mmCIF file of C-alpha atoms in Angstrom:
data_model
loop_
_atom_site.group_PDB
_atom_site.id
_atom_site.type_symbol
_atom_site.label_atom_id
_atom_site.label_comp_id
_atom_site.label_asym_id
_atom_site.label_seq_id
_atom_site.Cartn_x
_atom_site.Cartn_y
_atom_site.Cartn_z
ATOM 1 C CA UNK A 29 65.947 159.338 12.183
ATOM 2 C CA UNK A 30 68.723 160.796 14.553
ATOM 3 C CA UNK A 31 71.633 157.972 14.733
ATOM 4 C CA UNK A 32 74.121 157.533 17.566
ATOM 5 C CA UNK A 33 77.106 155.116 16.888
ATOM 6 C CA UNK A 34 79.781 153.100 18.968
ATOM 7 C CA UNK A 35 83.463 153.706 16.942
ATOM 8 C CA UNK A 36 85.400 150.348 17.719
ATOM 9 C CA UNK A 37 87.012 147.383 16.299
ATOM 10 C CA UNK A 38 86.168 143.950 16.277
ATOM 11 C CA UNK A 39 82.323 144.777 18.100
ATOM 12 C CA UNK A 40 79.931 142.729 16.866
ATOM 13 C CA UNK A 41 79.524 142.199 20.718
ATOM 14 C CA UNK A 42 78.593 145.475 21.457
ATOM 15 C CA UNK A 43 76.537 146.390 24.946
ATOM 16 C CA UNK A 44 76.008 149.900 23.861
ATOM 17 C CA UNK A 45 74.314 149.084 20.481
ATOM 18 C CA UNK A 46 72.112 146.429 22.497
ATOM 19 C CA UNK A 47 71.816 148.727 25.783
ATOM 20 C CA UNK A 48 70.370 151.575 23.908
ATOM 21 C CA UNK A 49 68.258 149.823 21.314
ATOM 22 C CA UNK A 50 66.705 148.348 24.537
ATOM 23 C CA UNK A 51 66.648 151.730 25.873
ATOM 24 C CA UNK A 52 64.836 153.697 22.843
ATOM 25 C CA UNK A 53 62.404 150.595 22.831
ATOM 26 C CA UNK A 54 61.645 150.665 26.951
ATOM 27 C CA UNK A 55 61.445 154.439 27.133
ATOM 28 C CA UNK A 56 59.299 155.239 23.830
ATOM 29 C CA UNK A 57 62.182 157.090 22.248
ATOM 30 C CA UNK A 58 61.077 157.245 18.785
ATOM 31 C CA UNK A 59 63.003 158.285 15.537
ATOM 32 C CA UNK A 60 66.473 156.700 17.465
ATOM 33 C CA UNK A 61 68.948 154.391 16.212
ATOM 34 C CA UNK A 62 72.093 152.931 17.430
ATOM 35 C CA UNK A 63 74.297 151.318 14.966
ATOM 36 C CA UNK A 64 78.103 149.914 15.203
ATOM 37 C CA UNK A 65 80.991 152.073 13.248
ATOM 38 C CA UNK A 66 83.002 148.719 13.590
ATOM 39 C CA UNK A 67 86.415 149.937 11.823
ATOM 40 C CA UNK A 68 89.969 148.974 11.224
ATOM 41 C CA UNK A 69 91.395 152.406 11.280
ATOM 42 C CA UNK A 70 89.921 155.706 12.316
ATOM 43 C CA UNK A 71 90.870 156.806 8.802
ATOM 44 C CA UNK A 72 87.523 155.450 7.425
ATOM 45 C CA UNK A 73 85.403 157.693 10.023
ATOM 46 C CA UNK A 74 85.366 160.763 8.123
ATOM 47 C CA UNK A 75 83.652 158.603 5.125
ATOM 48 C CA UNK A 76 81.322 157.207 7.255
ATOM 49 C CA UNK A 77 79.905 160.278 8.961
ATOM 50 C CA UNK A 78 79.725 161.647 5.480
ATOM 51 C CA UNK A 79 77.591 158.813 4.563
ATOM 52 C CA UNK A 80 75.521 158.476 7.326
ATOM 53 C CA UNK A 81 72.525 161.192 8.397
ATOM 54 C CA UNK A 82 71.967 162.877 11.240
ATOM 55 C CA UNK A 83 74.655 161.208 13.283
ATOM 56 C CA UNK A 84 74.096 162.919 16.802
ATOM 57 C CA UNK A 85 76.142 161.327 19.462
ATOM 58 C CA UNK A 86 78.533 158.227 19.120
ATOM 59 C CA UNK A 87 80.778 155.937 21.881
ATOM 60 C CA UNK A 88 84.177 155.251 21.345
ATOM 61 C CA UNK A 89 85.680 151.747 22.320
ATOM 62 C CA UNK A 90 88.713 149.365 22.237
ATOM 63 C CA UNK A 91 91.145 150.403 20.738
ATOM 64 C CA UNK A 92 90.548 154.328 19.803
ATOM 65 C CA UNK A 93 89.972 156.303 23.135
ATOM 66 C CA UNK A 94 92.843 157.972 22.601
ATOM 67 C CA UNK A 95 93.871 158.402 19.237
ATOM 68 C CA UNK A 96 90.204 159.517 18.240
ATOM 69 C CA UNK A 97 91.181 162.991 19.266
ATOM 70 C CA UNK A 98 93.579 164.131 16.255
ATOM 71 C CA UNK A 99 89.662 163.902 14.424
ATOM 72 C CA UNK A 100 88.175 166.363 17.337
ATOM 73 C CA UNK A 101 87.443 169.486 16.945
ATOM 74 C CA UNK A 102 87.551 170.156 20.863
ATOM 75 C CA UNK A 103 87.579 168.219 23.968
ATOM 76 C CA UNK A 104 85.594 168.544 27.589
ATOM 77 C CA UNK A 105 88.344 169.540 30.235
ATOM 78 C CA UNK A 106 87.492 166.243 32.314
ATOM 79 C CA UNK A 107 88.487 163.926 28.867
ATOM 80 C CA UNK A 108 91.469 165.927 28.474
ATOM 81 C CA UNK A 109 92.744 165.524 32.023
ATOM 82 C CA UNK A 110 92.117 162.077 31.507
ATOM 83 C CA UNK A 111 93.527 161.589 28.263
ATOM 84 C CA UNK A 112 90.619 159.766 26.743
ATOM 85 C CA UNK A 113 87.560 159.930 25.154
ATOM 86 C CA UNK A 114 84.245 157.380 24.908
ATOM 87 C CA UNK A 115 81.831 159.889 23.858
ATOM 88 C CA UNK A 116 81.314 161.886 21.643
ATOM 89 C CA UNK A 117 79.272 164.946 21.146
ATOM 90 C CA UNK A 118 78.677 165.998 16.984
ATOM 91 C CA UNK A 119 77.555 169.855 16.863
ATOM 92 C CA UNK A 120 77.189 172.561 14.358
ATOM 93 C CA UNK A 121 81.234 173.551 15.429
ATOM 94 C CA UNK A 122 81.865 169.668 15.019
ATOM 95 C CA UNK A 123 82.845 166.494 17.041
ATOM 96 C CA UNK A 124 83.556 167.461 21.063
ATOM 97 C CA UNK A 125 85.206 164.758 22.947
ATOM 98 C CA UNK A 126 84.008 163.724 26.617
ATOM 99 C CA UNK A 127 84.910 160.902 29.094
ATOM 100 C CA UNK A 128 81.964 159.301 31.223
ATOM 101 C CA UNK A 129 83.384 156.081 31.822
ATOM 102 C CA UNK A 130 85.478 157.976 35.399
ATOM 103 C CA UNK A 131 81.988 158.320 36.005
ATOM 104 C CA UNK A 132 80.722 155.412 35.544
ATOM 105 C CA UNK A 133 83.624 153.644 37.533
ATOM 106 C CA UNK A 134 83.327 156.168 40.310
ATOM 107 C CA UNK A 135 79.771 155.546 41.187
ATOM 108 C CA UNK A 136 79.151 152.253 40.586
ATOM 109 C CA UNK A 137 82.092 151.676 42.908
ATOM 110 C CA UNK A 138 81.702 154.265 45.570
ATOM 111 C CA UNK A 139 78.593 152.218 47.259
ATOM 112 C CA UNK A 140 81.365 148.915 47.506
ATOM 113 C CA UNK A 141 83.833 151.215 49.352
ATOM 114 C CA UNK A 142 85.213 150.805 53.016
ATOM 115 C CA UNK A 143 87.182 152.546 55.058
ATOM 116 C CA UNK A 144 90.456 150.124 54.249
ATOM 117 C CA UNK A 145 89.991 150.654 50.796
ATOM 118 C CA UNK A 146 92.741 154.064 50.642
ATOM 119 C CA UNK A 147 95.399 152.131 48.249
ATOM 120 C CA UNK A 148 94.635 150.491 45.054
ATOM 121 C CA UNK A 149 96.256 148.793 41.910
ATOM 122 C CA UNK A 150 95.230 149.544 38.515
ATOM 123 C CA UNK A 151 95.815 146.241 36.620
ATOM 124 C CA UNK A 152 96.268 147.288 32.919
ATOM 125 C CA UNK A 153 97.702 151.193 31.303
ATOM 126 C CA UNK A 154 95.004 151.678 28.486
ATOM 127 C CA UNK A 155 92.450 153.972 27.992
ATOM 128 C CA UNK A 156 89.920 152.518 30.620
ATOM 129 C CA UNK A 157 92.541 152.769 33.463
ATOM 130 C CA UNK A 158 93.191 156.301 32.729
ATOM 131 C CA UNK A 159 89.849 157.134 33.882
ATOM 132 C CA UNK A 160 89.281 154.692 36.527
ATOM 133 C CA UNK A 161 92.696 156.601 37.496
ATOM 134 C CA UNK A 162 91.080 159.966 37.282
ATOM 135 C CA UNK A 163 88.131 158.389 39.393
ATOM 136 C CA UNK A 164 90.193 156.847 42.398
ATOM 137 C CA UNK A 165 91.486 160.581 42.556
ATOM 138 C CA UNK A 166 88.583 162.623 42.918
ATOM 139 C CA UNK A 167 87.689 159.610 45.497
ATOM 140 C CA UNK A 168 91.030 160.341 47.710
ATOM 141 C CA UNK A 169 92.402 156.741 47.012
ATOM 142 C CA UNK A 170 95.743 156.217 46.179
ATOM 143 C CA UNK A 171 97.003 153.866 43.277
ATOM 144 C CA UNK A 172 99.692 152.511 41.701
ATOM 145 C CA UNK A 173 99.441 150.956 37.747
ATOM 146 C CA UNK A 174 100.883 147.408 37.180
ATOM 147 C CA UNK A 175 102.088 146.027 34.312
ATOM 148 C CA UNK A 176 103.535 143.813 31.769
ATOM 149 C CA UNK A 177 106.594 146.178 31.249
ATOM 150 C CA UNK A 178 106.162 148.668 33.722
ATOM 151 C CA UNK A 179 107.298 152.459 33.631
ATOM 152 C CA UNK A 180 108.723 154.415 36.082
ATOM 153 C CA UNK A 181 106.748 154.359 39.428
ATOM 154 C CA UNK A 182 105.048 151.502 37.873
ATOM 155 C CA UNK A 183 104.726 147.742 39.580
ATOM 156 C CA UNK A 184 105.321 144.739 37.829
ATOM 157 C CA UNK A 185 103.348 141.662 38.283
ATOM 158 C CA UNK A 186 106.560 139.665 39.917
ATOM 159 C CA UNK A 187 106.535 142.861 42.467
ATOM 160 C CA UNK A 188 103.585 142.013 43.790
ATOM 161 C CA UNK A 189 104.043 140.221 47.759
ATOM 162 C CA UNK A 190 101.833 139.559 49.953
ATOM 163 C CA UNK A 191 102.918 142.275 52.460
ATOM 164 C CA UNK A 192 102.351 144.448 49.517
ATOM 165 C CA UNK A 193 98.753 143.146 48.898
ATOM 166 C CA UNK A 194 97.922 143.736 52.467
ATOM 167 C CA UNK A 195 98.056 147.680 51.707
ATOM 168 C CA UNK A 196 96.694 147.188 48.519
ATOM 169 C CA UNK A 197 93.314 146.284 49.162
ATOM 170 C CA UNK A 198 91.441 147.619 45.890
ATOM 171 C CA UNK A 199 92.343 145.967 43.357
ATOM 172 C CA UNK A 200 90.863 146.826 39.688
ATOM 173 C CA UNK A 201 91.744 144.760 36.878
ATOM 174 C CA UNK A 202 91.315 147.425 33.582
ATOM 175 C CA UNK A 203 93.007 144.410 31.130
ATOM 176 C CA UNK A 204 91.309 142.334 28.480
ATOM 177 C CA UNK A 205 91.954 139.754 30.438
ATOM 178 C CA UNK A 206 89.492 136.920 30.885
ATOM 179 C CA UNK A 207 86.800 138.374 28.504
ATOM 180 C CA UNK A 208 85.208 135.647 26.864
ATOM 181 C CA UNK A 209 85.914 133.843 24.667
ATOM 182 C CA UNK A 210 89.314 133.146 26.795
ATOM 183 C CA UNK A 211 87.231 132.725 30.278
ATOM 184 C CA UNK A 212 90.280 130.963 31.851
ATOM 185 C CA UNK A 213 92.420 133.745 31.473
ATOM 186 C CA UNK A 214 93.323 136.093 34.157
ATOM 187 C CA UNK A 215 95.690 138.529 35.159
ATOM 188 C CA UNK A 216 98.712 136.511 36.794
ATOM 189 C CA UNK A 217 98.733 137.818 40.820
ATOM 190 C CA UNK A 218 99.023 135.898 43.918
ATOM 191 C CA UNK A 219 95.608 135.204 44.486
ATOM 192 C CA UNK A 220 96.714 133.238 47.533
ATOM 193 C CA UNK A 221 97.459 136.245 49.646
ATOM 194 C CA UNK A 222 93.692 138.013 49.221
ATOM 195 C CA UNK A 223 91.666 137.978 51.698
ATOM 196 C CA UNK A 224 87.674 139.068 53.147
ATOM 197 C CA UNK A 225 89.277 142.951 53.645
ATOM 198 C CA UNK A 226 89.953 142.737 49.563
ATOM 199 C CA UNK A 227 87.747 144.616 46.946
ATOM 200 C CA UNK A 228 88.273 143.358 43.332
ATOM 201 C CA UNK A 229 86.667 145.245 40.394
ATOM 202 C CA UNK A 230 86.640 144.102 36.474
ATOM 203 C CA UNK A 231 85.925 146.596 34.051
ATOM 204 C CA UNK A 232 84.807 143.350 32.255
ATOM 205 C CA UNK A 233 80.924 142.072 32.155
ATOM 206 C CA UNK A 234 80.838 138.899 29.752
ATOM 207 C CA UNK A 235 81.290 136.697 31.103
ATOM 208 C CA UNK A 236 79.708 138.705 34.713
ATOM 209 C CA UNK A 237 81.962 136.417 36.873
ATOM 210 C CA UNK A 238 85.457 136.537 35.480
ATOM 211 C CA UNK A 239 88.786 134.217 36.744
ATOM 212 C CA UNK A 240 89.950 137.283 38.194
ATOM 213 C CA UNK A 241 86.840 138.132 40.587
ATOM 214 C CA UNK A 242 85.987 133.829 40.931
ATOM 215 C CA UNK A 243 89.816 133.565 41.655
ATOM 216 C CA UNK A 244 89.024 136.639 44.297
ATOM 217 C CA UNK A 245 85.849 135.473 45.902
ATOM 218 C CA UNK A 246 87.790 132.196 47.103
ATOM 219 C CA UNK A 247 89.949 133.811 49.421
ATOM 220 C CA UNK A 248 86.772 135.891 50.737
ATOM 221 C CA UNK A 249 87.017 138.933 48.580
ATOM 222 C CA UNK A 250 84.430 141.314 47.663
ATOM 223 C CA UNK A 251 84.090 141.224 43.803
ATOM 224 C CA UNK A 252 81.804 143.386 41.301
ATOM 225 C CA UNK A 253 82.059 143.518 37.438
ATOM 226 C CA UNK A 254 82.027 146.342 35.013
ATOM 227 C CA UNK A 255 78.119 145.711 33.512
ATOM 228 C CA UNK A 256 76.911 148.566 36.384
ATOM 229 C CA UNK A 257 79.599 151.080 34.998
ATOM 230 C CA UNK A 258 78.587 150.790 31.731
ATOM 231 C CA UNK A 259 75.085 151.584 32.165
ATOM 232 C CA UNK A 260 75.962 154.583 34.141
ATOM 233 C CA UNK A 261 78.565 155.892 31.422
ATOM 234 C CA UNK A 262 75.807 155.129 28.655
ATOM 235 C CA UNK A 263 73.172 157.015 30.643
ATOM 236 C CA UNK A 264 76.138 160.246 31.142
ATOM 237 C CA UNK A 265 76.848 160.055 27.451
ATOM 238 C CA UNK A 266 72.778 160.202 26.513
ATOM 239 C CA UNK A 267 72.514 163.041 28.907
ATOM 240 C CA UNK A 268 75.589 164.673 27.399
ATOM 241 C CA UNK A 269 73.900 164.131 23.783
ATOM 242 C CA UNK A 270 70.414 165.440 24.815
ATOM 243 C CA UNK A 271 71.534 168.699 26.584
ATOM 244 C CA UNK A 272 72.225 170.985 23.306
ATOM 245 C CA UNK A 273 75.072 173.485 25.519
ATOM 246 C CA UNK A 274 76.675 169.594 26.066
ATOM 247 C CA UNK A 275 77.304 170.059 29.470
#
């Protein structure tokens, strides 16, 4: 029985281990499991893979997209210009980092795009927003990160105006913010100033309409959620799995 794995924390949630268990079932692919590696500390991954056959392929989630790479023994160019990894390859050499969620962003986005949509804001610094980053790059739009406690060339939430919103027209929110349970919460921008020329785009799918795209919508906005980017980075990461040069 070849096993693939999501590494995470707290995921008894878990769309991958649902979204491929649905997939082996739909598509016939026999001898396939997909279990969780739900962990407090990536210290207890080497025991696991020990203890667990034929581990082929696994997904890495909140919070260890980074830090998973001091246990690599090599990472895809692509993961390392992004500095993150979801997927992971094992081989006979041993575990080879990759990113798929830039590509997952990238096309599930690309059909919403208009010609307006040149500058964007990247709500959130984590892992995900590194490689939606990497994404709005190889699409030619501009961005800016805001945060909480901004860096250097960073905005702040309180910088936010509306003449500055009116440039900004893609706006991707890449923050935990408003995943359910806590539905009500949402990242804390003038939602008064969006209007009809506005994309909005949440990495989050439960619940599929979060405050932040509902709050969006009202003033006209074009809003998606992240449940199409995930089945496109799941599909990259099987591909990446099946294709034994892991290319």
């Amino acid at each position: 029985m070849n096993t693939y794995a999501l590494i995470g924390k707290n995921i008894d949630y878990s769309f991958s281990r649902q979204y491929f268990t649905e997939k082996f079932k739909r598509e016939g692919i026999a001898d396939c499991q997909y279990i969780n590696f739900d962990i407090q500390s990536l210290d207890e991954l080497p025991a696991l893979l020990a203890s667990t056959p034929n581990v082929k392929g696994m997904n890495v989630t909140i919070p260890y997209k980074r830090d998973i790479s001091q246990l690599l023994s090599a990472i895809d160019t692509t993961a390392h210009q992004i500095g993150a990894v979801n997927t992971i390859k094992v081989t006979p050499i041993g575990l080879i980092g990759y990113n798929t969620d830039y590509y997952g962003f990238a096309e599930s986005l690309r059909p919403l795009l208009r010609p307006e949509h040149t500058h964007a804001l990247i709500l959130g610094t984590g892992g995900a927003s590194s490689a939606v980053a990497y994404a709005l790059s190889q699409l030619g739009i501009s961005y800016r990160f805001v945060s909480r406690t901004p860096a250097i060339g960073q905005f702040a939430y309180t910088d936010l105006t509306r003449s500055l919103l009116l440039k900004y027209l893609l706006i991707i929110n890449c923050t935990p913010l408003g995943t359910f349970p806590n539905i009500s919460d949402c990242p804390p921008l003038p939602y008064q100033h969006l209007n009809a020329s506005h994309l909005l785009y949440d990495l989050i799918y439960n619940p599929a309409e979060t405050t932040f795209l509902a709050k969006g919508k009202k003033q006209g906005a074009t809003t998606c959620n992240g449940q199409r980017m995930l089945e496109l980075q799941a599909e990259k990461a099987w591909q990446i799995w099946q294709n034994e040069a892991g290319n």
